[in-house]
Coordinates of C-alpha atoms and ligand atoms in Angstrom, one line a residue:
X1255 CA 86.0 50.8 8.6
X1256 CA 82.9 48.8 9.4
X1257 CA 82.0 48.7 13.0
X1258 CA 81.9 45.2 14.5
X1259 CA 78.7 44.1 16.1
X1260 CA 79.7 42.0 19.1
X1261 CA 76.6 39.8 18.6
X1262 CA 78.2 38.7 15.3
X1263 CA 81.1 37.3 17.2
X1264 CA 79.1 35.5 19.8
X1265 CA 79.9 38.0 22.6
X1266 CA 76.2 38.5 23.3
X1267 CA 73.4 36.0 23.7
X1268 CA 70.8 36.4 20.9
X1269 CA 67.2 35.3 21.2
X1270 CA 66.0 32.0 19.7
X1271 CA 64.4 31.7 16.2
X1272 CA 60.8 30.7 17.0
X1273 CA 60.5 27.1 15.7
X1274 CA 56.7 27.1 15.6
X1275 CA 56.2 30.2 13.4
X1276 CA 57.3 30.9 9.8
X1277 CA 60.3 33.2 9.8
X1278 CA 62.7 34.6 7.2
X1279 CA 66.1 33.3 6.6
X1280 CA 68.8 35.0 4.6
X1281 CA 71.2 33.1 2.4
X1282 CA 74.7 34.1 3.3
X1283 CA 76.8 31.7 1.3
X1284 CA 76.5 29.0 -1.4
X1285 CA 79.0 26.4 -2.5
X1286 CA 79.0 23.2 -4.6
X1287 CA 79.7 19.9 -2.8
X1288 CA 79.6 17.8 -6.0
X1289 CA 78.4 18.3 -9.6
X1290 CA 74.7 18.2 -8.4
X1291 CA 74.8 18.8 -4.6
X1292 CA 74.9 22.4 -3.4
X1293 CA 75.2 23.7 0.1
X1294 CA 73.5 26.9 1.4
X1295 CA 74.4 28.7 4.6
X1296 CA 71.3 30.6 6.1
X1297 CA 70.8 32.9 9.0
X1298 CA 67.6 34.3 10.5
X1299 CA 66.9 37.8 9.1
X1300 CA 66.0 39.1 12.6
X1301 CA 69.4 38.2 14.0
X1302 CA 68.1 35.3 16.2
X1303 CA 69.9 32.0 16.5
X1304 CA 68.5 28.6 15.3
X1305 CA 68.6 26.0 18.0
X1306 CA 68.4 22.5 16.6
X1307 CA 69.2 18.9 17.4
X1308 CA 71.3 16.8 15.0
X1309 CA 69.0 15.1 12.5
X1310 CA 66.3 17.7 12.5
X1311 CA 65.0 19.5 9.4
X1312 CA 63.4 22.8 8.4
X1313 CA 60.4 23.3 6.2
X1314 CA 60.9 25.9 3.4
X1315 CA 58.2 27.8 1.6
X1316 CA 59.2 28.0 -2.1
X1317 CA 57.4 30.0 -4.7
X1318 CA 58.2 28.1 -7.9
X1319 CA 56.9 29.2 -11.3
X1320 CA 54.3 26.4 -11.0
X1321 CA 53.1 27.7 -7.6
X1322 CA 53.9 27.7 -3.9
X1323 CA 55.2 24.5 -2.4
X1324 CA 56.7 23.5 1.0
X1325 CA 59.7 21.3 1.2
X1326 CA 61.8 19.9 4.0
X1327 CA 65.6 19.8 4.1
X1328 CA 67.7 18.3 6.8
X1329 CA 70.1 20.6 8.6
X1330 CA 73.6 19.4 7.8
X1331 CA 75.5 21.7 10.2
X1332 CA 76.6 21.1 13.7
X1333 CA 74.0 21.5 16.4
X1334 CA 76.8 23.0 18.6
X1335 CA 76.9 26.0 16.3
X1336 CA 73.7 28.0 16.4
X1337 CA 74.5 31.1 14.4
X1338 CA 72.8 29.7 11.3
X1339 CA 72.2 26.5 9.5
X1340 CA 73.6 24.7 6.5
X1341 CA 71.5 22.6 4.1
X1342 CA 72.8 20.5 1.3
X1343 CA 70.4 19.9 -1.6
X1344 CA 70.5 17.7 -4.6
X1345 CA 69.4 19.5 -7.8
X1346 CA 67.4 16.6 -9.1
X1347 CA 65.3 16.3 -5.9
X1348 CA 62.3 18.1 -7.4
X1349 CA 61.0 21.5 -8.2
X1350 CA 61.9 22.9 -4.8
X1351 CA 65.5 21.8 -5.1
X1352 CA 65.7 23.2 -8.6
X1353 CA 64.5 26.6 -7.4
X1354 CA 67.0 26.6 -4.6
X1355 CA 69.9 25.8 -7.0
X1356 CA 68.8 28.6 -9.3
X1357 CA 67.4 31.3 -7.1
X1358 CA 68.8 31.0 -3.6
X1359 CA 71.9 33.2 -3.9
X1360 CA 73.7 35.2 -1.2
X1361 CA 71.4 37.9 -0.1
X1362 CA 68.2 36.1 -1.2
X1363 CA 65.5 35.4 1.5
X1364 CA 63.4 32.4 2.1
X1365 CA 60.6 31.6 4.5
X1366 CA 61.2 28.7 6.9
X1367 CA 59.5 26.8 9.7
X1368 CA 61.2 24.7 12.3
X1369 CA 63.5 23.0 13.2
X1370 CA 61.3 19.9 13.5
X1371 CA 61.8 16.2 13.5
X1372 CA 62.9 13.4 15.8
X1373 CA 65.6 11.7 13.7
X1374 CA 69.0 11.6 15.5
X1375 CA 70.7 10.5 18.7
X1376 CA 68.6 12.9 20.8
X1377 CA 65.7 10.5 20.1
X1378 CA 67.4 7.3 19.1
X1379 CA 69.7 6.5 22.0
X1380 CA 72.6 4.1 22.0
X1381 CA 76.2 3.5 23.0
X1382 CA 77.3 2.8 19.5
X1383 CA 75.8 3.9 16.1
X1384 CA 75.6 2.7 12.5
X1385 CA 74.7 5.7 10.3
X1386 CA 73.6 4.4 6.9
X1387 CA 73.1 7.0 4.2
X1388 CA 72.4 6.8 0.5
X1389 CA 72.8 9.9 -1.7
X1390 CA 71.6 13.1 -0.1
X1391 CA 70.7 11.0 3.0
X1392 CA 74.2 11.9 4.1
X1393 CA 73.1 15.4 5.4
X1394 CA 71.7 14.4 8.8
X1395 CA 74.7 12.1 9.3
X1396 CA 77.0 15.0 8.7
X1397 CA 75.1 17.0 11.4
X1398 CA 75.5 14.1 13.8
X1399 CA 79.2 13.8 13.2
X1400 CA 79.9 17.5 13.1
X1401 CA 78.0 17.9 16.4
X1402 CA 79.9 15.0 18.1
X1403 CA 83.2 16.5 17.0
X1404 CA 82.3 20.0 18.2
X1405 CA 81.1 18.7 21.5
X1406 CA 84.2 16.4 22.0
X1407 CA 82.1 13.3 22.2
X1408 CA 84.0 10.0 21.8
X1409 CA 81.4 8.5 19.6
X1410 CA 81.6 4.9 18.5
X1411 CA 80.2 5.2 15.0
X1412 CA 80.3 3.6 11.6
X1413 CA 79.2 5.7 8.7
X1414 CA 78.2 3.9 5.5
X1415 CA 77.9 6.5 2.7
X1416 CA 76.3 4.9 -0.4
X1417 CA 76.7 6.9 -3.7
X1418 CA 76.8 6.1 -7.4
X1419 CA 80.3 7.2 -8.3
X1420 CA 83.3 8.5 -6.3
X1421 CA 82.5 12.0 -7.6
X1422 CA 79.3 11.9 -5.7
X1423 CA 80.9 11.6 -2.2
X1424 CA 80.0 14.7 -0.3
X1425 CA 82.4 16.1 2.4
X1426 CA 85.1 13.5 1.7
X1427 CA 87.9 15.7 2.9
X1428 CA 86.0 16.9 5.9
X1429 CA 85.1 13.3 6.9
X1430 CA 88.9 12.6 7.0
X1431 CA 89.3 15.5 9.3
X1432 CA 86.3 14.4 11.4
X1433 CA 87.8 11.0 11.8
X1434 CA 90.9 12.6 13.4
X1435 CA 88.6 14.3 15.9
X1436 CA 86.4 11.2 16.4
X1437 CA 88.9 8.3 16.7
X1438 CA 86.2 5.7 16.8
X1439 CA 84.6 6.9 13.5
X1440 CA 84.8 4.3 10.7
X1441 CA 83.9 5.7 7.3
X1442 CA 82.7 3.2 4.7
X1443 CA 82.3 4.9 1.3
X1444 CA 80.3 2.5 -0.9
X1445 CA 80.3 3.0 -4.6
X1446 CA 77.5 1.3 -6.5
X1447 CA 78.3 2.0 -10.2
X1448 CA 81.2 1.2 -12.5
X1449 CA 83.6 -1.7 -12.6
X1450 CA 83.8 -3.2 -9.1
X1451 CA 80.6 -1.4 -8.0
X1452 CA 79.1 -2.7 -4.8
X1453 CA 75.5 -3.8 -4.4
X1454 CA 74.6 -2.5 -1.0
X1455 CA 72.2 -5.3 0.0
X1456 CA 71.5 -7.0 3.3
X1457 CA 74.4 -9.5 2.8
X1458 CA 76.9 -6.6 2.2
X1459 CA 75.5 -4.6 5.2
X1460 CA 76.0 -7.4 7.7
X1461 CA 79.4 -8.4 6.2
X1462 CA 80.9 -4.9 6.6
X1463 CA 79.1 -4.3 9.9
X1464 CA 79.2 -7.6 11.7
X1465 CA 78.3 -6.0 15.0
X1466 CA 75.2 -4.3 13.5
X1467 CA 72.9 -5.8 16.2
X1468 CA 74.8 -4.0 18.9
X1469 CA 74.4 -0.6 17.3
X1470 CA 71.6 2.0 17.1
X1471 CA 70.9 2.2 13.4
X1472 CA 70.0 5.5 11.7
X1473 CA 69.2 5.3 8.0
X1474 CA 68.4 8.0 5.5
X1475 CA 67.9 7.7 1.8
X1476 CA 65.4 6.7 -0.9
X1477 CA 62.4 4.5 0.3
X1478 CA 63.5 1.2 -1.3
X1479 CA 67.0 1.6 0.2
X1480 CA 65.6 2.2 3.6
X1481 CA 63.3 -0.8 3.3
X1482 CA 66.3 -3.0 2.5
X1483 CA 68.3 -1.6 5.5
X1484 CA 65.3 -2.0 7.8
X1485 CA 64.8 -5.6 6.9
X1486 CA 68.5 -6.4 7.2
X1487 CA 68.7 -4.7 10.5
X1488 CA 65.7 -6.6 11.8
X1489 CA 67.2 -9.9 10.5
X1490 CA 70.5 -9.0 12.3
X1491 CA 68.6 -8.5 15.6
X1492 CA 68.4 -4.7 15.8
X1493 CA 65.3 -4.0 18.0
X1494 CA 62.7 -1.5 16.8
X1495 CA 63.7 1.0 19.5
X1496 CA 67.2 1.1 18.1
X1497 CA 66.3 1.7 14.4
X1498 CA 65.3 5.1 13.1
X1499 CA 64.9 6.4 9.5
X1500 CA 64.1 9.6 7.7
X1501 CA 62.9 10.3 4.2
X1502 CA 61.4 13.4 2.6
X1503 CA 59.8 11.6 -0.4
X1504 CA 56.5 13.4 -0.5
X1505 CA 55.5 12.0 -3.8
X1506 CA 53.4 9.2 -2.4
X1507 CA 51.6 9.9 0.8
X1508 CA 50.6 6.8 2.8
X1509 CA 47.3 5.2 1.5
X1510 CA 44.2 6.6 3.1
X1511 CA 41.3 4.6 4.5
X1512 CA 38.2 6.6 3.4
X1513 CA 35.7 4.8 5.7
X1514 CA 32.7 2.8 4.5
X1515 CA 29.0 3.7 5.0
X1516 CA 28.9 2.2 8.5
X1517 CA 32.0 4.0 9.8
X1518 CA 31.0 6.6 12.4
X1519 CA 31.2 10.2 11.0
X1520 CA 32.0 13.4 12.8
X1521 CA 31.4 17.0 11.9
X1522 CA 34.4 19.3 11.4
X1523 CA 33.6 23.0 11.6
X1524 CA 35.8 25.9 10.6
X1525 CA 35.3 28.5 13.4
X1526 CA 36.1 31.6 11.2
X1527 CA 34.4 30.8 7.9
X1528 CA 31.6 28.6 9.3
X1529 CA 32.3 25.9 6.8
X1530 CA 31.4 22.4 8.0
X1531 CA 32.0 18.9 6.6
X1532 CA 31.7 15.3 7.5
X1533 CA 34.8 13.2 8.3
X1534 CA 34.7 9.4 9.0
X1535 CA 36.6 8.3 12.1
X1536 CA 39.0 6.4 9.9
X1537 CA 39.7 9.3 7.5
X1538 CA 42.2 12.1 8.2
X1539 CA 40.7 15.5 8.5
X1540 CA 42.9 16.8 5.6
X1541 CA 41.6 14.2 3.2
X1542 CA 37.9 14.9 4.2
X1543 CA 38.6 18.6 3.9
X1544 CA 40.0 18.2 0.4
X1545 CA 37.1 16.1 -0.6
X1546 CA 34.8 18.9 0.6
X1547 CA 36.8 21.3 -1.7
X1548 CA 38.1 23.4 1.2
X1549 CA 41.7 24.7 1.1
X1550 CA 44.3 24.2 3.8
X1551 CA 48.1 24.6 3.1
X1552 CA 49.7 21.1 3.2
X1553 CA 52.7 19.4 1.9
X1554 CA 54.0 16.0 3.1
X1555 CA 50.6 14.6 4.2
X1556 CA 52.4 12.4 6.7
X1557 CA 52.8 14.6 9.8
X1558 CA 56.3 15.5 9.1
X1559 CA 56.6 19.0 7.7
X1560 CA 54.3 21.0 10.0
X1561 CA 52.7 22.9 7.1
X1562 CA 49.1 22.0 7.9
X1563 CA 49.4 22.8 11.7
X1564 CA 46.1 24.2 12.9
X1565 CA 44.6 25.2 16.2
X1566 CA 41.8 23.0 17.4
X1567 CA 39.1 24.9 19.5
X1568 CA 37.2 21.8 20.5
X1569 CA 36.9 18.1 20.0
X1570 CA 39.2 15.0 20.3
X1571 CA 41.4 13.5 17.6
X1572 CA 43.8 10.6 17.3
X1573 CA 47.0 11.9 15.7
X1574 CA 50.0 9.8 14.6
X1575 CA 52.6 12.3 13.5
X1576 CA 56.2 12.0 12.4
X1577 CA 57.8 14.9 14.2
X1578 CA 56.0 17.8 12.5
X1579 CA 54.6 19.1 15.7
X1580 CA 56.0 19.6 19.2
X1581 CA 54.5 18.3 22.4
X1582 CA 54.0 21.8 23.8
X1583 CA 52.1 22.7 20.6
X1584 CA 49.9 19.7 21.1
X1585 CA 49.4 20.7 24.7
X1586 CA 48.4 24.2 23.5
X1587 CA 45.7 22.7 21.2
X1588 CA 47.4 22.4 17.8
X1589 CA 46.9 19.4 15.5
X1590 CA 48.2 18.2 12.1
X1591 CA 45.0 17.6 10.1
X1592 CA 47.0 15.4 7.6
X1593 CA 47.4 12.7 10.3
X1594 CA 44.5 13.5 12.6
X1595 CA 41.3 11.4 12.7
X1596 CA 38.3 12.7 14.6
X1597 CA 37.0 10.9 17.7
X1598 CA 34.3 13.5 18.3
X1599 CA 32.9 16.6 16.4
X1600 CA 35.8 19.1 15.9
X1601 CA 36.1 22.9 15.6
X1602 CA 39.2 24.2 13.9
X1603 CA 40.6 27.7 13.8
X1604 CA 40.1 28.2 10.0
Ligands
FES1117 S1 51.1 18.4 5.5 FE1 53.1 18.0 6.5 S2 52.5 17.8 8.6 FE2 50.6 18.0 7.6

């Protein structure tokens, strides 16, 4: 008979998975949500617990046949349960997602960094919420609802779940059960294809959510969908401080100003290798570094995933990140070169 480890049953407090260092997670279970959406339950290999807020994500290091990539996936599980995390991934979401579907089986290991990110009620406050999700954008919303139910919060929330066909609705049965635990949850499944399919445009949004202006709106889905929701929310009167969105479309990083001849330039030096290169004040350090042919691991190029995090020994930068770095890491001297522009000469720990 196997001896029971009390820590497995929550009888002992385990230490926390370090969010600012790459660590190893072990896949414990895999199951299909729909024909192309698969969920994975992962726990830290060292027995620590992952502490996260609803709406946060983790960055995963994936060795595909084409090479190493980093990808972010939102945590779908409840933040009230810290034994491990659940992610739900659409197969067609790119090479990282394909690898997960094919290779991440129970017992397999994967490197992860985080949790990170500021999407969710911990950042976007409100007394009532509109959660608007398209496709796999449902995953942070599931975490928010699961957490609210586990914590016994009487959340006033409308969930719009936009999918192509009824077969694409993730967690349909569970959402019914969540609605019993969250009496003010209104679930609006919205099917876009087939006879009677709905076009989820601004008119539709304000028709089915006439009180949109009074809610904090959280939106996750493809970029064009989020743009439509953002414009509709603004037109309905939702202020900027009550509208949050999240996307992991890394295919098109924001356009980069390269700086003309009269733009002040700063010298960026690598403390370990002695490499040095020029970077205009309007250019991100990552862009200048790539132009100089120097390597630095990076993924999203928008300050979200944390992959490029680097210690800065000296100098000042202006950094506009999207949750890929914590305040206490900034206080300790770390920066994200992909969204940092130099104000002075810089020395990095590379
Ligand atoms: S590459 Fe993602 S935060 Fe810099």
